mmCIF file of C-alpha atoms in Angstrom:
data_model
loop_
_atom_site.group_PDB
_atom_site.id
_atom_site.type_symbol
_atom_site.label_atom_id
_atom_site.label_comp_id
_atom_site.label_asym_id
_atom_site.label_seq_id
_atom_site.Cartn_x
_atom_site.Cartn_y
_atom_site.Cartn_z
ATOM 1 C CA THR T 1 -0.334 -0.108 0.122
ATOM 2 C CA ARG T 2 1.525 3.238 -1.159
ATOM 3 C CA VAL T 3 0.986 6.174 1.370
ATOM 4 C CA SER T 4 1.525 10.011 0.772
ATOM 5 C CA PRO T 5 3.334 11.721 3.237
ATOM 6 C CA ALA T 6 0.993 13.574 5.671
ATOM 7 C CA THR T 7 3.097 15.672 7.863
ATOM 8 C CA PHE T 8 6.298 17.297 7.915
ATOM 9 C CA ALA T 9 7.962 14.425 9.093
ATOM 10 C CA LEU T 10 7.310 12.475 6.439
ATOM 11 C CA ALA T 11 9.141 12.688 2.955
ATOM 12 C CA MET T 12 8.751 10.666 -0.465
ATOM 13 C CA GLN T 13 12.454 9.418 -2.211
ATOM 14 C CA GLY T 14 11.476 8.029 -5.450
ATOM 15 C CA LYS T 15 9.190 5.293 -4.270
ATOM 16 C CA GLU T 16 9.912 5.130 -0.582
ATOM 17 C CA VAL T 17 8.098 6.860 2.097
ATOM 18 C CA VAL T 18 10.927 8.417 4.626
ATOM 19 C CA VAL T 19 10.338 8.983 8.343
ATOM 20 C CA LYS T 20 12.565 12.041 9.120
ATOM 21 C CA ALA T 21 14.475 12.325 12.441
ATOM 22 C CA ASP T 22 13.457 13.396 15.831
ATOM 23 C CA TYR T 23 16.198 14.600 18.236
ATOM 24 C CA ASN T 24 14.109 14.677 21.624
ATOM 25 C CA VAL T 25 16.209 11.198 23.029
ATOM 26 C CA ALA T 26 19.704 12.877 22.192
ATOM 27 C CA LEU T 27 18.210 16.429 24.078
ATOM 28 C CA GLY T 28 16.654 14.503 27.215
ATOM 29 C CA ALA T 29 19.892 12.473 27.186
ATOM 30 C CA LEU T 30 22.162 15.490 27.002
ATOM 31 C CA ALA T 31 19.892 17.319 29.834
ATOM 32 C CA LEU T 32 20.591 14.354 32.189
ATOM 33 C CA GLY T 33 24.288 14.591 31.293
ATOM 34 C CA GLY T 34 23.989 18.486 32.420
ATOM 35 C CA ALA T 35 22.506 17.892 35.486
ATOM 36 C CA LEU T 36 24.740 15.523 36.566
ATOM 37 C CA PHE T 37 27.549 17.547 35.810
ATOM 38 C CA ALA T 38 25.393 20.307 37.698
ATOM 39 C CA ALA T 39 25.195 17.635 40.890
ATOM 40 C CA LYS T 40 28.921 17.224 40.433
ATOM 41 C CA ALA T 41 28.415 13.773 39.233
ATOM 42 C CA PRO T 42 31.449 13.494 36.238
ATOM 43 C CA LEU T 43 31.738 9.956 36.391
ATOM 44 C CA ALA T 44 27.772 9.426 35.235
ATOM 45 C CA ALA T 45 27.441 12.833 33.363
ATOM 46 C CA VAL T 46 30.680 12.056 30.904
ATOM 47 C CA PRO T 47 29.376 8.848 29.002
ATOM 48 C CA VAL T 48 25.224 10.228 29.313
ATOM 49 C CA THR T 49 26.770 13.253 27.508
ATOM 50 C CA ALA T 50 28.652 10.441 25.151
ATOM 51 C CA LEU T 51 25.318 8.791 24.411
ATOM 52 C CA ALA T 52 23.525 12.068 23.808
ATOM 53 C CA ALA T 53 26.215 12.150 20.972
ATOM 54 C CA LEU T 54 26.007 9.020 19.908
ATOM 55 C CA PHE T 55 21.910 9.782 19.622
ATOM 56 C CA ALA T 56 22.521 12.657 17.865
ATOM 57 C CA VAL T 57 24.784 11.358 15.341
ATOM 58 C CA GLN T 58 22.367 8.353 14.994
ATOM 59 C CA ALA T 59 19.310 10.691 14.042
ATOM 60 C CA GLY T 60 21.438 12.761 11.836
ATOM 61 C CA ARG T 61 22.212 9.789 9.448
ATOM 62 C CA VAL T 62 19.879 7.258 10.067
ATOM 63 C CA ARG T 63 16.623 6.687 7.959
ATOM 64 C CA PHE T 64 13.537 4.997 8.641
ATOM 65 C CA CYS T 65 12.360 3.670 5.109
ATOM 66 C CA PHE T 66 8.966 2.289 3.959
ATOM 67 C CA ASP T 67 8.356 0.964 0.081
ATOM 68 C CA ASP T 68 6.097 -1.464 -1.171
ATOM 69 C CA GLU T 69 7.465 -4.825 0.213
ATOM 70 C CA ALA T 70 9.724 -4.172 3.572
ATOM 71 C CA PHE T 71 10.670 -1.407 6.029
ATOM 72 C CA GLU T 72 14.482 -0.565 6.041
ATOM 73 C CA LEU T 73 16.850 1.345 7.676
ATOM 74 C CA LYS T 74 19.194 3.216 5.748
ATOM 75 C CA THR T 75 21.757 6.182 6.019
ATOM 76 C CA THR T 76 22.164 9.448 4.484
ATOM 77 C CA SER T 77 25.260 11.058 2.916
ATOM 78 C CA ALA T 78 27.444 13.153 4.711
ATOM 79 C CA GLY T 79 25.483 16.907 3.861
ATOM 80 C CA THR T 80 22.794 15.448 1.558
ATOM 81 C CA GLU T 81 20.138 13.659 2.478
ATOM 82 C CA ALA T 82 20.925 11.163 -0.714
ATOM 83 C CA LEU T 83 19.984 7.463 0.916
ATOM 84 C CA GLY T 84 22.243 4.500 1.281
ATOM 85 C CA ASP T 85 22.505 1.202 2.182
ATOM 86 C CA SER T 86 23.349 0.876 5.960
ATOM 87 C CA GLY T 87 25.220 -2.413 5.555
ATOM 88 C CA GLU T 88 24.976 -5.680 7.228
ATOM 89 C CA ASN T 89 23.157 -5.711 10.847
ATOM 90 C CA ILE T 90 25.971 -5.471 13.570
ATOM 91 C CA VAL T 91 23.828 -8.536 15.671
ATOM 92 C CA VAL T 92 22.610 -11.024 13.885
ATOM 93 C CA GLY T 93 23.892 -10.500 9.793
ATOM 94 C CA GLY T 94 22.064 -9.509 6.991
ATOM 95 C CA ALA T 95 20.492 -6.499 5.458
ATOM 96 C CA ASN T 96 18.781 -3.857 7.698
ATOM 97 C CA ARG T 97 15.698 -4.970 5.814
ATOM 98 C CA TRP T 98 12.399 -6.548 6.724
ATOM 99 C CA ASP T 99 9.567 -7.482 4.932
ATOM 100 C CA TYR T 100 5.835 -6.550 6.162
ATOM 101 C CA LYS T 101 4.907 -10.260 5.844
ATOM 102 C CA THR T 102 7.645 -11.527 8.898
ATOM 103 C CA PHE T 103 6.819 -9.022 11.263
ATOM 104 C CA VAL T 104 5.379 -10.618 14.372
ATOM 105 C CA ASN T 105 4.599 -7.531 16.864
ATOM 106 C CA TYR T 106 6.038 -4.164 17.390
ATOM 107 C CA ASP T 107 6.095 -1.783 20.321
ATOM 108 C CA TYR T 108 7.332 1.580 21.876
ATOM 109 C CA PHE T 109 8.791 1.571 25.581
ATOM 110 C CA PRO T 110 7.875 3.285 27.842
ATOM 111 C CA SER T 111 4.684 4.515 25.767
ATOM 112 C CA LYS T 112 3.966 5.885 22.543
ATOM 113 C CA GLU T 113 3.554 9.448 23.732
ATOM 114 C CA PHE T 114 6.851 9.191 25.280
ATOM 115 C CA PRO T 115 8.768 7.032 23.473
ATOM 116 C CA ILE T 116 12.829 5.971 24.369
ATOM 117 C CA LEU T 117 12.949 2.694 22.552
ATOM 118 C CA VAL T 118 11.331 1.286 19.427
ATOM 119 C CA TYR T 119 10.600 -2.560 19.567
ATOM 120 C CA PHE T 120 10.147 -4.971 16.788
ATOM 121 C CA LYS T 121 9.849 -8.825 16.124
ATOM 122 C CA GLU T 122 9.969 -10.334 12.820
ATOM 123 C CA THR T 123 10.826 -13.991 11.551
ATOM 124 C CA GLN T 124 13.062 -13.186 8.376
ATOM 125 C CA THR T 125 16.141 -13.752 10.350
ATOM 126 C CA PRO T 126 16.921 -17.702 10.052
ATOM 127 C CA GLN T 127 15.601 -19.270 13.489
ATOM 128 C CA GLU T 128 19.063 -20.542 14.927
ATOM 129 C CA LYS T 129 20.151 -16.748 15.290
ATOM 130 C CA TRP T 130 16.726 -15.817 17.217
ATOM 131 C CA GLY T 131 18.570 -16.165 20.717
ATOM 132 C CA GLU T 132 21.367 -13.891 19.936
ATOM 133 C CA GLY T 133 21.569 -9.919 20.906
ATOM 134 C CA PRO T 134 18.649 -8.771 22.487
ATOM 135 C CA GLY T 135 16.943 -11.921 21.648
ATOM 136 C CA GLY T 136 18.872 -13.692 24.569
ATOM 137 C CA MET T 137 16.234 -11.903 26.910
ATOM 138 C CA ASP T 138 13.224 -12.604 25.076
ATOM 139 C CA LYS T 139 11.726 -15.376 26.890
ATOM 140 C CA LYS T 140 8.539 -15.821 24.570
ATOM 141 C CA GLY T 141 10.532 -16.869 21.582
ATOM 142 C CA GLY T 142 8.331 -16.504 18.213
ATOM 143 C CA GLY T 143 11.168 -14.596 16.041
ATOM 144 C CA GLN T 144 14.156 -11.900 16.349
ATOM 145 C CA VAL T 145 13.649 -9.081 18.524
ATOM 146 C CA HIS T 146 15.147 -5.615 17.599
ATOM 147 C CA PHE T 147 15.362 -2.326 19.407
ATOM 148 C CA PHE T 148 16.799 0.895 18.182
ATOM 149 C CA PRO T 149 16.266 4.569 20.003
ATOM 150 C CA ALA T 150 13.327 6.588 19.196
ATOM 151 C CA ILE T 151 15.332 8.739 17.116
ATOM 152 C CA CYS T 152 12.834 9.609 14.226
ATOM 153 C CA ASN T 153 9.057 10.929 14.737
ATOM 154 C CA VAL T 154 7.520 8.090 16.284
ATOM 155 C CA GLU T 155 4.187 9.125 15.613
ATOM 156 C CA ASP T 156 4.768 9.227 12.053
ATOM 157 C CA LEU T 157 6.578 5.955 12.543
ATOM 158 C CA ASP T 158 3.595 4.157 13.892
ATOM 159 C CA ASN T 159 1.086 5.763 11.275
ATOM 160 C CA MET T 160 3.461 3.566 8.739
ATOM 161 C CA PHE T 161 3.429 0.741 10.535
ATOM 162 C CA ARG T 162 -0.444 0.962 10.573
ATOM 163 C CA SER T 163 -0.784 1.689 7.033
ATOM 164 C CA LYS T 164 1.094 -1.650 6.428
ATOM 165 C CA ASN T 165 -1.065 -3.585 8.386
ATOM 166 C CA LEU T 166 1.813 -4.372 10.883
ATOM 167 C CA PRO T 167 0.613 -6.372 13.367
ATOM 168 C CA SER T 168 1.076 -5.511 17.179
ATOM 169 C CA GLU T 169 -0.357 -6.814 20.510
ATOM 170 C CA ARG T 170 -0.705 -3.199 21.733
ATOM 171 C CA HIS T 171 -1.429 -0.995 18.784
ATOM 172 C CA ASN T 172 -2.863 -2.719 16.098
ATOM 173 C CA LYS T 173 -4.351 -5.676 17.955
ATOM 174 C CA HIS T 174 -6.808 -6.592 14.431
ATOM 175 C CA LYS T 175 -3.960 -7.564 12.710
ATOM 176 C CA HIS T 176 -2.225 -9.710 15.235
ATOM 177 C CA LYS T 177 -3.032 -12.994 13.923
ATOM 178 C CA HIS T 178 -1.854 -13.952 10.627
ATOM 179 C CA SER T 179 -2.996 -17.120 9.284
ATOM 180 C CA HIS T 180 0.094 -18.402 7.569
ATOM 181 C CA THR T 181 2.410 -17.810 11.004
ATOM 182 C CA ARG T 182 1.298 -20.459 13.871
ATOM 183 C CA GLU T 183 3.728 -18.858 15.915
ATOM 184 C CA ARG T 184 1.852 -15.865 15.853
ATOM 185 C CA GLU T 185 -1.194 -17.425 17.071
ATOM 186 C CA ARG T 186 0.989 -18.642 20.206
ATOM 187 C CA LEU T 187 2.205 -14.999 20.792
ATOM 188 C CA ALA T 188 -1.257 -13.410 20.684
ATOM 189 C CA ALA T 189 -2.426 -16.074 23.018
ATOM 190 C CA GLY T 190 0.142 -14.490 25.746
ATOM 191 C CA GLU T 191 0.653 -11.045 27.319
ATOM 192 C CA GLY T 192 3.378 -9.014 28.077
ATOM 193 C CA GLY T 193 6.172 -10.644 25.879
ATOM 194 C CA ALA T 194 7.346 -7.447 24.384
ATOM 195 C CA GLN T 195 7.173 -5.211 27.646
ATOM 196 C CA HIS T 196 9.468 -7.640 29.348
ATOM 197 C CA VAL T 197 12.059 -7.533 26.639
ATOM 198 C CA CYS T 198 11.343 -3.466 26.588
ATOM 199 C CA VAL T 199 12.106 -3.470 30.874
ATOM 200 C CA CYS T 200 15.669 -5.375 30.161
ATOM 201 C CA VAL T 201 16.819 -3.151 27.105
ATOM 202 C CA CYS T 202 15.756 0.059 29.254
ATOM 203 C CA ALA T 203 17.792 -1.486 32.074
ATOM 204 C CA CYS T 204 20.502 -1.750 29.646
ATOM 205 C CA VAL T 205 20.660 1.641 28.481
ATOM 206 C CA CYS T 206 20.736 2.799 31.949
ATOM 207 C CA MET T 207 23.670 0.372 32.877
ATOM 208 C CA TYR T 208 25.566 1.917 30.132
ATOM 209 C CA VAL T 209 25.841 4.973 32.015
ATOM 210 C CA CYS T 210 28.158 3.447 34.085
ATOM 211 C CA ALA T 211 29.780 0.359 31.246
ATOM 212 C CA ARG T 212 33.326 -0.486 31.684
ATOM 213 C CA LEU T 213 33.456 2.136 34.571
ATOM 214 C CA SER T 214 34.077 1.734 38.138
ATOM 215 C CA TYR T 215 32.583 3.929 40.644
ATOM 216 C CA CYS T 216 33.968 4.172 43.896
ATOM 217 C CA GLN T 217 31.899 6.020 46.560
ATOM 218 C CA LEU T 218 34.181 8.045 48.795
ATOM 219 C CA VAL T 219 33.406 8.867 52.302
ATOM 220 C CA PRO T 220 35.393 11.084 55.009
ATOM 221 C CA VAL T 221 36.877 9.746 57.726
ATOM 222 C CA ALA T 222 37.552 11.160 61.299
ATOM 223 C CA SER T 223 41.348 11.645 60.274
ATOM 224 C CA GLY T 224 39.551 13.869 57.221
ATOM 225 C CA THR T 225 40.832 11.404 54.734
ATOM 226 C CA LEU T 226 38.593 9.553 52.306
ATOM 227 C CA ARG T 227 38.281 6.028 52.107
ATOM 228 C CA VAL T 228 36.577 3.630 49.491
ATOM 229 C CA LYS T 229 32.970 2.699 50.965
ATOM 230 C CA LYS T 230 31.938 0.612 48.138
ATOM 231 C CA CYS T 231 33.014 -0.173 44.585
ATOM 232 C CA ILE T 232 30.761 -1.293 41.881
ATOM 233 C CA SER T 233 32.231 -2.271 38.017
ATOM 234 C CA LEU T 234 30.070 -3.071 35.785
ATOM 235 C CA SER T 235 30.468 -4.491 32.430
ATOM 236 C CA LEU T 236 28.063 -4.467 29.573
ATOM 237 C CA SER T 237 28.865 -6.449 26.577
ATOM 238 C CA GLN T 238 25.838 -5.992 24.143
ATOM 239 C CA CYS T 239 24.267 -2.482 25.349
ATOM 240 C CA LEU T 240 26.085 -0.715 22.766
ATOM 241 C CA CYS T 241 24.566 -2.574 19.876
ATOM 242 C CA LEU T 242 20.758 -2.155 21.535
ATOM 243 C CA VAL T 243 21.479 1.787 21.799
ATOM 244 C CA VAL T 244 22.844 2.218 18.371
ATOM 245 C CA GLY T 245 20.052 0.063 17.447
ATOM 246 C CA CYS T 246 19.824 -2.840 14.346
ATOM 247 C CA GLY T 247 23.274 -2.213 13.648
ATOM 248 C CA ALA T 248 22.407 0.703 11.355
#
């Protein structure tokens, strides 16, 4: 189904509808980083500010595209809106392009009205790879899980998902059951699978703030010197893959 752009956040490029960038998540992370600096917590403020810069860069270069057959992530050329291939997915390999007929579910976390992460699940990825990356946290199964930060206009992204009749447990329930996939019947019978994975990924994003850092809390003692009260060392192997989003 061909859909013409209805708002300023959609654009036509050839046969594709392109959802334009949105910098709200980057600005929110930047504000949080500034607040942490003001609170004299540089060990947390520096990685949060770096995360804001990453979101801003990704928002400037990644585009979410819809054609007659598939949803695809593409990248822009430097200084232009010319679209190019985004390369292989860094988590499971293969192109960052998914046929509509393979979609199982999509959602937004914590909500569509206040989106930080966009989630979708598809069966196009070979089944033996469904447990890789964020899929390792999906206890429900039935497809490969993908997350990306909400670096595009989510309202128009949702309109495009709906216009393509993509199934969603929360946002497009009447399209959730597709007769050609028994796995989707199983997904429709359960509740909360997407929300569970979203909570896990959101926790990973929060942990990214302290990833590969050791945070030591110093407290004064009677002598006027400082001693270490506690140290927390965090290691996060796949969080960067999640926050960059689908390997774009």
